[in-house]
Amino acid sequence: MELKRVVVTGLGALTPIGNTVSEYWKSLVDGVSGAEPITLYDASKFKTQFACEVKGFHVEEHMDRKEARKLDRFSQFAVVCADEAVKDAGLNLDTLNKDKAGVIWASGIGGLGTFFDEVMNFASGDGTPRYNPFFIPKMIADIAAGHIGMKYGFRGPNYCTVSACASSSHALMDAFNLIRLNKAIVFVVGGSEAAVNQAGMGGFNSMKALSERNDDPKTASRPFDKDRDGFVLGEGAGAIILEEYEHAKARGAKIYCELAGSGASADAYHLTAPHPEGLGVILVLNNALEDAGLQPTDVDYINVHGTSTPLGDVAELKAIQHVFGDHAYTMNISSTKSMTGHLLGAAGAIEAVATILSVYHDTVPPTINHFTDDENIDPKLNLTFNKAQFRPIRAALSNTFGFGGHNATVIFKKID
């Protein structure tokens, strides 16, 4: 059968460096860091006392206070962000075939804040169970997709993908394939995460995964820098409207770009560490290129996973050099996590938004906070340090890799 083409017609963003798409994009191009001391709880006894929090978010500005109490913070982010994307796409909800409109919304952890609060409340009592009746429906990771679907009456496929930090990219991949196979015409796709709390920070600190640069939070996320010491935890959401090309064209939709291909693989190596030779990443890059029908030389930019960890940054670049050969030196590579921090299950969503806008605007956001070269990284690679660069971008990749060895890559290209 002939596969349908899939395009991007709407975007939403709620991030540590901007609560709308326009604010987010401006901060990316300007190289703004979202890392600051934690305000959501008292972090004075924690090894890491800073994070990339969403700033100035007041849920009562977006929904009724009574309704908001039924949603964990990650679901609040999801509903608000999805709404921006739906409005941006200009979808006519009165005429849209809602049986063919779906939602695939990712989260790596789900309602961790709700879980923590409810368990702490029980532990501080006399042993009598007094749990909020919304405890379970606030906590479960799939519930954000449910809320979005109910808000718009979308009756198409509706579920959550969970693969740690690759979750949102897998959501994009699933929606892409369902539209290609004519199982749907429109999807709200994205991811949200709200794990900046005592349990999230404490857990990642115990793994020694987080930067502990408490004296200088804004420069703590420094992918590819010799002195990087771990990632910075972030929160927020990203939303993308994927649509079948002919359907979008017929209604005169604004088209940002085409989702051309995707790939998935596993490292099958370690719980948290990447394969040192990047074997799983090599496989996922090749899978994505093959799916898109592109040659390595067709790609002008890669938004890398680039978390600012000692092992992960080097392994990813090794894999890129293996797949792209000499062309790796003519591409741009950058890690927007240097600005947003690491949004875990929402990382793929906000980084896909960044990649889409890069293709649309022919602009590469920088990798900020580079101070010292790492002798283990090829200095001839253009890692777009500290300043945005402007160049034609025909096609761009977005990489996300999750604990457990989950790898996902999506490819966006200019619409023909």
Short mmCIF file of N, CA, C and O in Angstrom, two decimals, residues 154-255:
data_model
loop_
_atom_site.label_atom_id
_atom_site.label_comp_id
_atom_site.label_asym_id
_atom_site.label_seq_id
_atom_site.Cartn_x
_atom_site.Cartn_y
_atom_site.Cartn_z
N PHE A 154 -11.72 13.75 20.89
CA PHE A 154 -11.02 12.94 19.89
C PHE A 154 -11.17 11.47 20.26
O PHE A 154 -10.72 11.03 21.32
N ARG A 155 -11.75 10.70 19.37
CA ARG A 155 -12.05 9.30 19.64
C ARG A 155 -11.10 8.32 18.94
O ARG A 155 -11.30 7.11 18.99
N GLY A 156 -10.08 8.85 18.26
CA GLY A 156 -9.10 7.98 17.62
C GLY A 156 -8.17 7.35 18.65
O GLY A 156 -8.41 7.43 19.85
N PRO A 157 -7.10 6.68 18.20
CA PRO A 157 -6.17 6.03 19.12
C PRO A 157 -5.70 7.00 20.20
O PRO A 157 -5.37 8.15 19.93
N ASN A 158 -5.70 6.51 21.45
CA ASN A 158 -5.37 7.38 22.58
C ASN A 158 -4.61 6.55 23.61
O ASN A 158 -5.16 5.61 24.19
N TYR A 159 -3.35 6.89 23.83
CA TYR A 159 -2.55 6.16 24.81
C TYR A 159 -1.27 6.90 25.14
O TYR A 159 -1.01 7.99 24.63
N CYS A 160 -0.48 6.28 26.00
CA CYS A 160 0.78 6.87 26.47
C CYS A 160 1.94 5.95 26.11
O CYS A 160 1.82 4.73 26.22
N THR A 161 3.03 6.52 25.65
CA THR A 161 4.26 5.74 25.46
C THR A 161 5.20 6.04 26.61
O THR A 161 5.38 7.19 27.01
N VAL A 162 5.81 4.98 27.15
CA VAL A 162 6.73 5.13 28.29
C VAL A 162 8.02 4.40 27.98
O VAL A 162 8.04 3.17 27.93
N SER A 163 9.08 5.15 27.74
CA SER A 163 10.39 4.55 27.49
C SER A 163 11.47 5.51 28.01
O SER A 163 12.39 5.87 27.31
N ALA A 164 11.25 5.93 29.28
CA ALA A 164 12.17 6.86 29.94
C ALA A 164 12.33 8.12 29.07
O ALA A 164 11.34 8.68 28.60
N CYS A 165 13.56 8.50 28.80
CA CYS A 165 13.80 9.77 28.11
C CYS A 165 13.53 9.70 26.61
O CYS A 165 13.58 10.72 25.93
N ALA A 166 13.23 8.53 26.08
CA ALA A 166 12.85 8.38 24.67
C ALA A 166 11.34 8.38 24.48
O ALA A 166 10.86 8.25 23.35
N SER A 167 10.58 8.56 25.56
CA SER A 167 9.13 8.39 25.52
C SER A 167 8.44 9.24 24.46
O SER A 167 7.61 8.75 23.69
N SER A 168 8.75 10.54 24.41
CA SER A 168 8.06 11.44 23.48
C SER A 168 8.40 11.13 22.03
O SER A 168 7.55 11.28 21.14
N SER A 169 9.63 10.74 21.79
CA SER A 169 10.01 10.39 20.41
C SER A 169 9.30 9.13 19.95
O SER A 169 8.91 9.02 18.78
N HIS A 170 9.11 8.19 20.86
CA HIS A 170 8.33 7.01 20.51
C HIS A 170 6.86 7.37 20.26
O HIS A 170 6.20 6.76 19.41
N ALA A 171 6.34 8.37 20.99
CA ALA A 171 4.98 8.84 20.72
C ALA A 171 4.88 9.41 19.31
O ALA A 171 3.92 9.12 18.57
N LEU A 172 5.86 10.22 18.93
CA LEU A 172 5.89 10.77 17.58
C LEU A 172 5.95 9.65 16.53
O LEU A 172 5.26 9.69 15.51
N MET A 173 6.77 8.67 16.80
CA MET A 173 6.93 7.56 15.88
C MET A 173 5.63 6.79 15.69
O MET A 173 5.23 6.47 14.56
N ASP A 174 4.93 6.53 16.79
CA ASP A 174 3.68 5.78 16.71
C ASP A 174 2.62 6.57 15.93
O ASP A 174 1.92 6.02 15.06
N ALA A 175 2.49 7.86 16.24
CA ALA A 175 1.50 8.67 15.54
C ALA A 175 1.83 8.78 14.06
O ALA A 175 0.94 8.70 13.19
N PHE A 176 3.09 8.96 13.76
CA PHE A 176 3.58 9.01 12.38
C PHE A 176 3.17 7.77 11.61
O PHE A 176 2.60 7.84 10.51
N ASN A 177 3.41 6.61 12.20
CA ASN A 177 3.09 5.37 11.50
C ASN A 177 1.58 5.14 11.37
O ASN A 177 1.12 4.62 10.35
N LEU A 178 0.82 5.52 12.38
CA LEU A 178 -0.63 5.34 12.30
C LEU A 178 -1.24 6.23 11.21
O LEU A 178 -2.17 5.81 10.50
N ILE A 179 -0.72 7.45 11.06
CA ILE A 179 -1.22 8.30 9.98
C ILE A 179 -0.76 7.76 8.63
O ILE A 179 -1.54 7.71 7.66
N ARG A 180 0.50 7.32 8.55
CA ARG A 180 1.00 6.76 7.28
C ARG A 180 0.15 5.59 6.81
O ARG A 180 -0.05 5.37 5.62
N LEU A 181 -0.34 4.81 7.79
CA LEU A 181 -1.13 3.62 7.46
C LEU A 181 -2.62 3.92 7.33
O LEU A 181 -3.44 3.01 7.26
N ASN A 182 -2.97 5.21 7.35
CA ASN A 182 -4.35 5.65 7.18
C ASN A 182 -5.26 5.22 8.33
O ASN A 182 -6.47 5.06 8.15
N LYS A 183 -4.68 5.05 9.52
CA LYS A 183 -5.48 4.71 10.70
C LYS A 183 -6.01 5.97 11.39
O LYS A 183 -6.85 5.88 12.30
N ALA A 184 -5.46 7.14 11.03
CA ALA A 184 -5.89 8.40 11.61
C ALA A 184 -5.47 9.51 10.65
O ALA A 184 -4.64 9.31 9.76
N ILE A 185 -6.08 10.70 10.84
CA ILE A 185 -5.69 11.84 10.01
C ILE A 185 -5.01 12.94 10.79
O ILE A 185 -4.25 13.73 10.24
N VAL A 186 -5.26 12.99 12.10
CA VAL A 186 -4.68 14.02 12.96
C VAL A 186 -4.32 13.41 14.31
O VAL A 186 -5.08 12.59 14.85
N PHE A 187 -3.17 13.81 14.84
CA PHE A 187 -2.79 13.43 16.20
C PHE A 187 -2.28 14.64 16.97
O PHE A 187 -1.55 15.47 16.43
N VAL A 188 -2.68 14.70 18.23
CA VAL A 188 -1.98 15.55 19.19
C VAL A 188 -0.91 14.66 19.82
O VAL A 188 -1.23 13.65 20.46
N VAL A 189 0.35 15.01 19.61
CA VAL A 189 1.46 14.19 20.10
C VAL A 189 2.34 15.05 20.99
O VAL A 189 2.57 16.23 20.69
N GLY A 190 2.86 14.47 22.05
CA GLY A 190 3.78 15.24 22.88
C GLY A 190 4.15 14.49 24.13
O GLY A 190 4.00 13.27 24.23
N GLY A 191 4.63 15.25 25.10
CA GLY A 191 5.03 14.66 26.36
C GLY A 191 5.14 15.73 27.42
O GLY A 191 5.35 16.91 27.12
N SER A 192 4.96 15.32 28.67
CA SER A 192 5.11 16.25 29.79
C SER A 192 5.71 15.53 30.98
O SER A 192 5.57 14.31 31.13
N GLU A 193 6.38 16.30 31.81
CA GLU A 193 7.04 15.74 32.99
C GLU A 193 7.08 16.80 34.08
O GLU A 193 7.23 18.00 33.79
N ALA A 194 6.91 16.36 35.32
CA ALA A 194 6.98 17.26 36.47
C ALA A 194 7.59 16.50 37.64
O ALA A 194 6.92 16.17 38.62
N ALA A 195 8.88 16.23 37.52
CA ALA A 195 9.58 15.42 38.52
C ALA A 195 10.54 16.22 39.38
O ALA A 195 11.38 15.65 40.08
N VAL A 196 10.42 17.57 39.33
CA VAL A 196 11.27 18.39 40.20
C VAL A 196 10.61 18.44 41.57
O VAL A 196 9.87 19.36 41.92
N ASN A 197 10.84 17.39 42.33
CA ASN A 197 10.33 17.28 43.70
C ASN A 197 11.32 16.46 44.51
O ASN A 197 12.34 15.99 43.99
N GLN A 198 11.01 16.26 45.78
CA GLN A 198 11.97 15.60 46.66
C GLN A 198 12.29 14.18 46.20
O GLN A 198 13.44 13.73 46.30
N ALA A 199 11.30 13.47 45.69
CA ALA A 199 11.54 12.10 45.24
C ALA A 199 12.36 12.07 43.96
O ALA A 199 13.30 11.27 43.84
N GLY A 200 12.00 12.92 43.01
CA GLY A 200 12.73 12.94 41.75
C GLY A 200 14.17 13.37 41.92
O GLY A 200 15.10 12.70 41.44
N MET A 201 14.38 14.47 42.60
CA MET A 201 15.75 14.96 42.79
C MET A 201 16.56 14.01 43.65
O MET A 201 17.72 13.72 43.37
N GLY A 202 15.94 13.50 44.71
CA GLY A 202 16.65 12.57 45.59
C GLY A 202 17.06 11.30 44.88
O GLY A 202 18.17 10.80 45.05
N GLY A 203 16.15 10.79 44.04
CA GLY A 203 16.46 9.56 43.32
C GLY A 203 17.58 9.72 42.32
O GLY A 203 18.51 8.90 42.26
N PHE A 204 17.54 10.80 41.54
CA PHE A 204 18.61 11.02 40.57
C PHE A 204 19.92 11.38 41.26
O PHE A 204 21.00 11.01 40.78
N ASN A 205 19.85 12.09 42.38
CA ASN A 205 21.08 12.38 43.13
C ASN A 205 21.73 11.09 43.62
O ASN A 205 22.96 10.95 43.59
N SER A 206 20.93 10.14 44.07
CA SER A 206 21.48 8.89 44.60
C SER A 206 22.19 8.09 43.52
O SER A 206 23.09 7.29 43.80
N MET A 207 21.80 8.32 42.25
CA MET A 207 22.46 7.66 41.12
C MET A 207 23.70 8.42 40.66
O MET A 207 24.40 7.96 39.77
N LYS A 208 23.91 9.59 41.24
CA LYS A 208 25.01 10.48 40.83
C LYS A 208 24.85 10.90 39.37
O LYS A 208 25.81 11.05 38.62
N ALA A 209 23.58 11.10 38.97
CA ALA A 209 23.29 11.48 37.59
C ALA A 209 23.24 12.99 37.39
O ALA A 209 23.41 13.47 36.27
N LEU A 210 23.00 13.74 38.47
CA LEU A 210 22.78 15.17 38.37
C LEU A 210 24.04 15.98 38.62
O LEU A 210 24.89 15.61 39.44
N SER A 211 24.13 17.11 37.96
CA SER A 211 25.18 18.08 38.27
C SER A 211 24.97 18.59 39.70
O SER A 211 23.84 18.74 40.16
N GLU A 212 26.07 18.85 40.38
CA GLU A 212 26.01 19.40 41.74
C GLU A 212 26.66 20.78 41.79
O GLU A 212 27.16 21.22 42.82
N ARG A 213 26.60 21.49 40.66
CA ARG A 213 27.24 22.80 40.57
C ARG A 213 26.33 23.87 41.19
O ARG A 213 25.83 24.79 40.53
N ASN A 214 26.09 23.76 42.49
CA ASN A 214 25.16 24.65 43.19
C ASN A 214 25.62 26.10 43.21
O ASN A 214 24.80 27.00 43.38
N ASP A 215 26.91 26.33 43.05
CA ASP A 215 27.42 27.71 43.09
C ASP A 215 27.19 28.45 41.77
O ASP A 215 27.32 29.68 41.72
N ASP A 216 26.83 27.71 40.71
CA ASP A 216 26.66 28.36 39.41
C ASP A 216 25.65 27.57 38.56
O ASP A 216 26.00 27.00 37.53
N PRO A 217 24.38 27.56 38.96
CA PRO A 217 23.38 26.73 38.27
C PRO A 217 23.25 27.00 36.78
O PRO A 217 23.09 26.07 36.00
N LYS A 218 23.32 28.26 36.38
CA LYS A 218 23.05 28.59 34.98
C LYS A 218 24.06 27.98 34.02
O LYS A 218 23.76 27.81 32.84
N THR A 219 25.25 27.66 34.49
CA THR A 219 26.25 27.03 33.62
C THR A 219 26.43 25.55 33.91
O THR A 219 27.36 24.93 33.43
N ALA A 220 25.52 24.98 34.71
CA ALA A 220 25.69 23.58 35.13
C ALA A 220 25.45 22.59 34.01
O ALA A 220 26.11 21.54 33.94
N SER A 221 24.50 22.87 33.12
CA SER A 221 24.27 21.98 31.98
C SER A 221 25.21 22.41 30.87
O SER A 221 25.00 23.42 30.21
N ARG A 222 26.26 21.63 30.69
CA ARG A 222 27.31 22.00 29.72
C ARG A 222 27.70 20.79 28.86
O ARG A 222 28.80 20.23 29.00
N PRO A 223 26.81 20.36 27.97
CA PRO A 223 27.13 19.22 27.11
C PRO A 223 28.44 19.41 26.36
O PRO A 223 28.74 20.50 25.89
N PHE A 224 29.23 18.36 26.30
CA PHE A 224 30.48 18.28 25.55
C PHE A 224 31.63 19.06 26.19
O PHE A 224 32.75 19.03 25.68
N ASP A 225 31.37 19.76 27.28
CA ASP A 225 32.44 20.48 27.97
C ASP A 225 33.25 19.50 28.82
O ASP A 225 32.69 18.57 29.42
N LYS A 226 34.54 19.72 28.90
CA LYS A 226 35.41 18.82 29.66
C LYS A 226 34.96 18.67 31.11
O LYS A 226 35.10 17.60 31.71
N ASP A 227 34.42 19.74 31.69
CA ASP A 227 34.10 19.73 33.12
C ASP A 227 32.62 19.45 33.40
O ASP A 227 32.14 19.75 34.50
N ARG A 228 31.90 18.86 32.45
CA ARG A 228 30.51 18.51 32.70
C ARG A 228 30.44 17.48 33.83
O ARG A 228 31.30 16.60 33.93
N ASP A 229 29.42 17.58 34.66
CA ASP A 229 29.35 16.68 35.82
C ASP A 229 27.96 16.10 36.03
O ASP A 229 27.59 15.71 37.14
N GLY A 230 27.16 16.03 34.96
CA GLY A 230 25.83 15.44 35.08
C GLY A 230 24.77 16.36 34.51
O GLY A 230 25.03 17.51 34.20
N PHE A 231 23.55 15.83 34.38
CA PHE A 231 22.50 16.64 33.77
C PHE A 231 21.78 17.48 34.81
O PHE A 231 21.93 17.31 36.02
N VAL A 232 20.99 18.43 34.31
CA VAL A 232 20.16 19.29 35.14
C VAL A 232 18.71 18.89 34.90
O VAL A 232 18.25 18.86 33.76
N LEU A 233 17.99 18.57 35.97
CA LEU A 233 16.61 18.12 35.82
C LEU A 233 15.70 19.28 35.42
O LEU A 233 15.79 20.38 35.97
N GLY A 234 14.84 19.02 34.45
CA GLY A 234 13.89 20.02 33.99
C GLY A 234 12.47 19.50 34.04
O GLY A 234 12.22 18.32 34.29
N GLU A 235 11.51 20.40 33.83
CA GLU A 235 10.09 20.04 33.79
C GLU A 235 9.42 20.84 32.69
O GLU A 235 9.95 21.85 32.22
N GLY A 236 8.22 20.39 32.29
CA GLY A 236 7.49 21.11 31.26
C GLY A 236 6.83 20.17 30.28
O GLY A 236 6.61 18.98 30.57
N ALA A 237 6.52 20.71 29.08
CA ALA A 237 5.79 19.93 28.09
C ALA A 237 6.03 20.49 26.70
O ALA A 237 6.33 21.66 26.52
N GLY A 238 5.86 19.61 25.71
CA GLY A 238 5.90 20.00 24.31
C GLY A 238 4.79 19.28 23.57
O GLY A 238 4.48 18.12 23.88
N ALA A 239 4.17 19.96 22.61
CA ALA A 239 3.06 19.36 21.85
C ALA A 239 3.22 19.63 20.37
O ALA A 239 3.68 20.71 19.96
N ILE A 240 2.86 18.65 19.56
CA ILE A 240 2.98 18.73 18.11
C ILE A 240 1.71 18.18 17.48
O ILE A 240 1.22 17.11 17.88
N ILE A 241 1.16 18.90 16.53
CA ILE A 241 0.04 18.39 15.75
C ILE A 241 0.59 17.76 14.48
O ILE A 241 1.20 18.43 13.65
N LEU A 242 0.43 16.46 14.37
CA LEU A 242 0.78 15.73 13.15
C LEU A 242 -0.48 15.52 12.34
O LEU A 242 -1.54 15.19 12.90
N GLU A 243 -0.37 15.67 11.03
CA GLU A 243 -1.55 15.61 10.18
C GLU A 243 -1.21 14.98 8.83
O GLU A 243 -0.10 15.18 8.32
N GLU A 244 -2.15 14.26 8.30
CA GLU A 244 -1.97 13.69 6.96
C GLU A 244 -1.88 14.84 5.96
O GLU A 244 -2.65 15.79 6.00
N TYR A 245 -0.90 14.76 5.08
CA TYR A 245 -0.55 15.88 4.21
C TYR A 245 -1.72 16.39 3.37
O TYR A 245 -1.98 17.60 3.31
N GLU A 246 -2.43 15.50 2.71
CA GLU A 246 -3.52 15.92 1.83
C GLU A 246 -4.64 16.59 2.64
O GLU A 246 -5.28 17.54 2.18
N HIS A 247 -4.87 16.08 3.85
CA HIS A 247 -5.89 16.68 4.72
C HIS A 247 -5.48 18.09 5.12
O HIS A 247 -6.30 19.03 5.10
N ALA A 248 -4.22 18.26 5.45
CA ALA A 248 -3.71 19.58 5.84
C ALA A 248 -3.77 20.55 4.65
O ALA A 248 -4.17 21.71 4.80
N LYS A 249 -3.38 20.05 3.47
CA LYS A 249 -3.37 20.90 2.28
C LYS A 249 -4.79 21.33 1.90
O LYS A 249 -5.03 22.49 1.54
N ALA A 250 -5.73 20.41 2.02
CA ALA A 250 -7.10 20.70 1.63
C ALA A 250 -7.74 21.78 2.49
O ALA A 250 -8.59 22.55 2.02
N ARG A 251 -7.34 21.85 3.75
CA ARG A 251 -7.94 22.87 4.61
C ARG A 251 -7.09 24.15 4.69
O ARG A 251 -7.38 25.06 5.46
N GLY A 252 -6.02 24.20 3.88
CA GLY A 252 -5.18 25.39 3.83
C GLY A 252 -4.36 25.61 5.08
O GLY A 252 -4.09 26.76 5.47
N ALA A 253 -3.94 24.54 5.73
CA ALA A 253 -3.19 24.66 6.98
C ALA A 253 -1.78 25.20 6.75
O ALA A 253 -1.17 24.96 5.70
N LYS A 254 -1.29 25.91 7.74
CA LYS A 254 0.14 26.27 7.75
C LYS A 254 0.93 24.99 8.02
O LYS A 254 0.62 24.25 8.96
N ILE A 255 1.93 24.72 7.20
CA ILE A 255 2.74 23.52 7.38
C ILE A 255 4.16 23.93 7.75
O ILE A 255 4.83 24.65 7.00
#
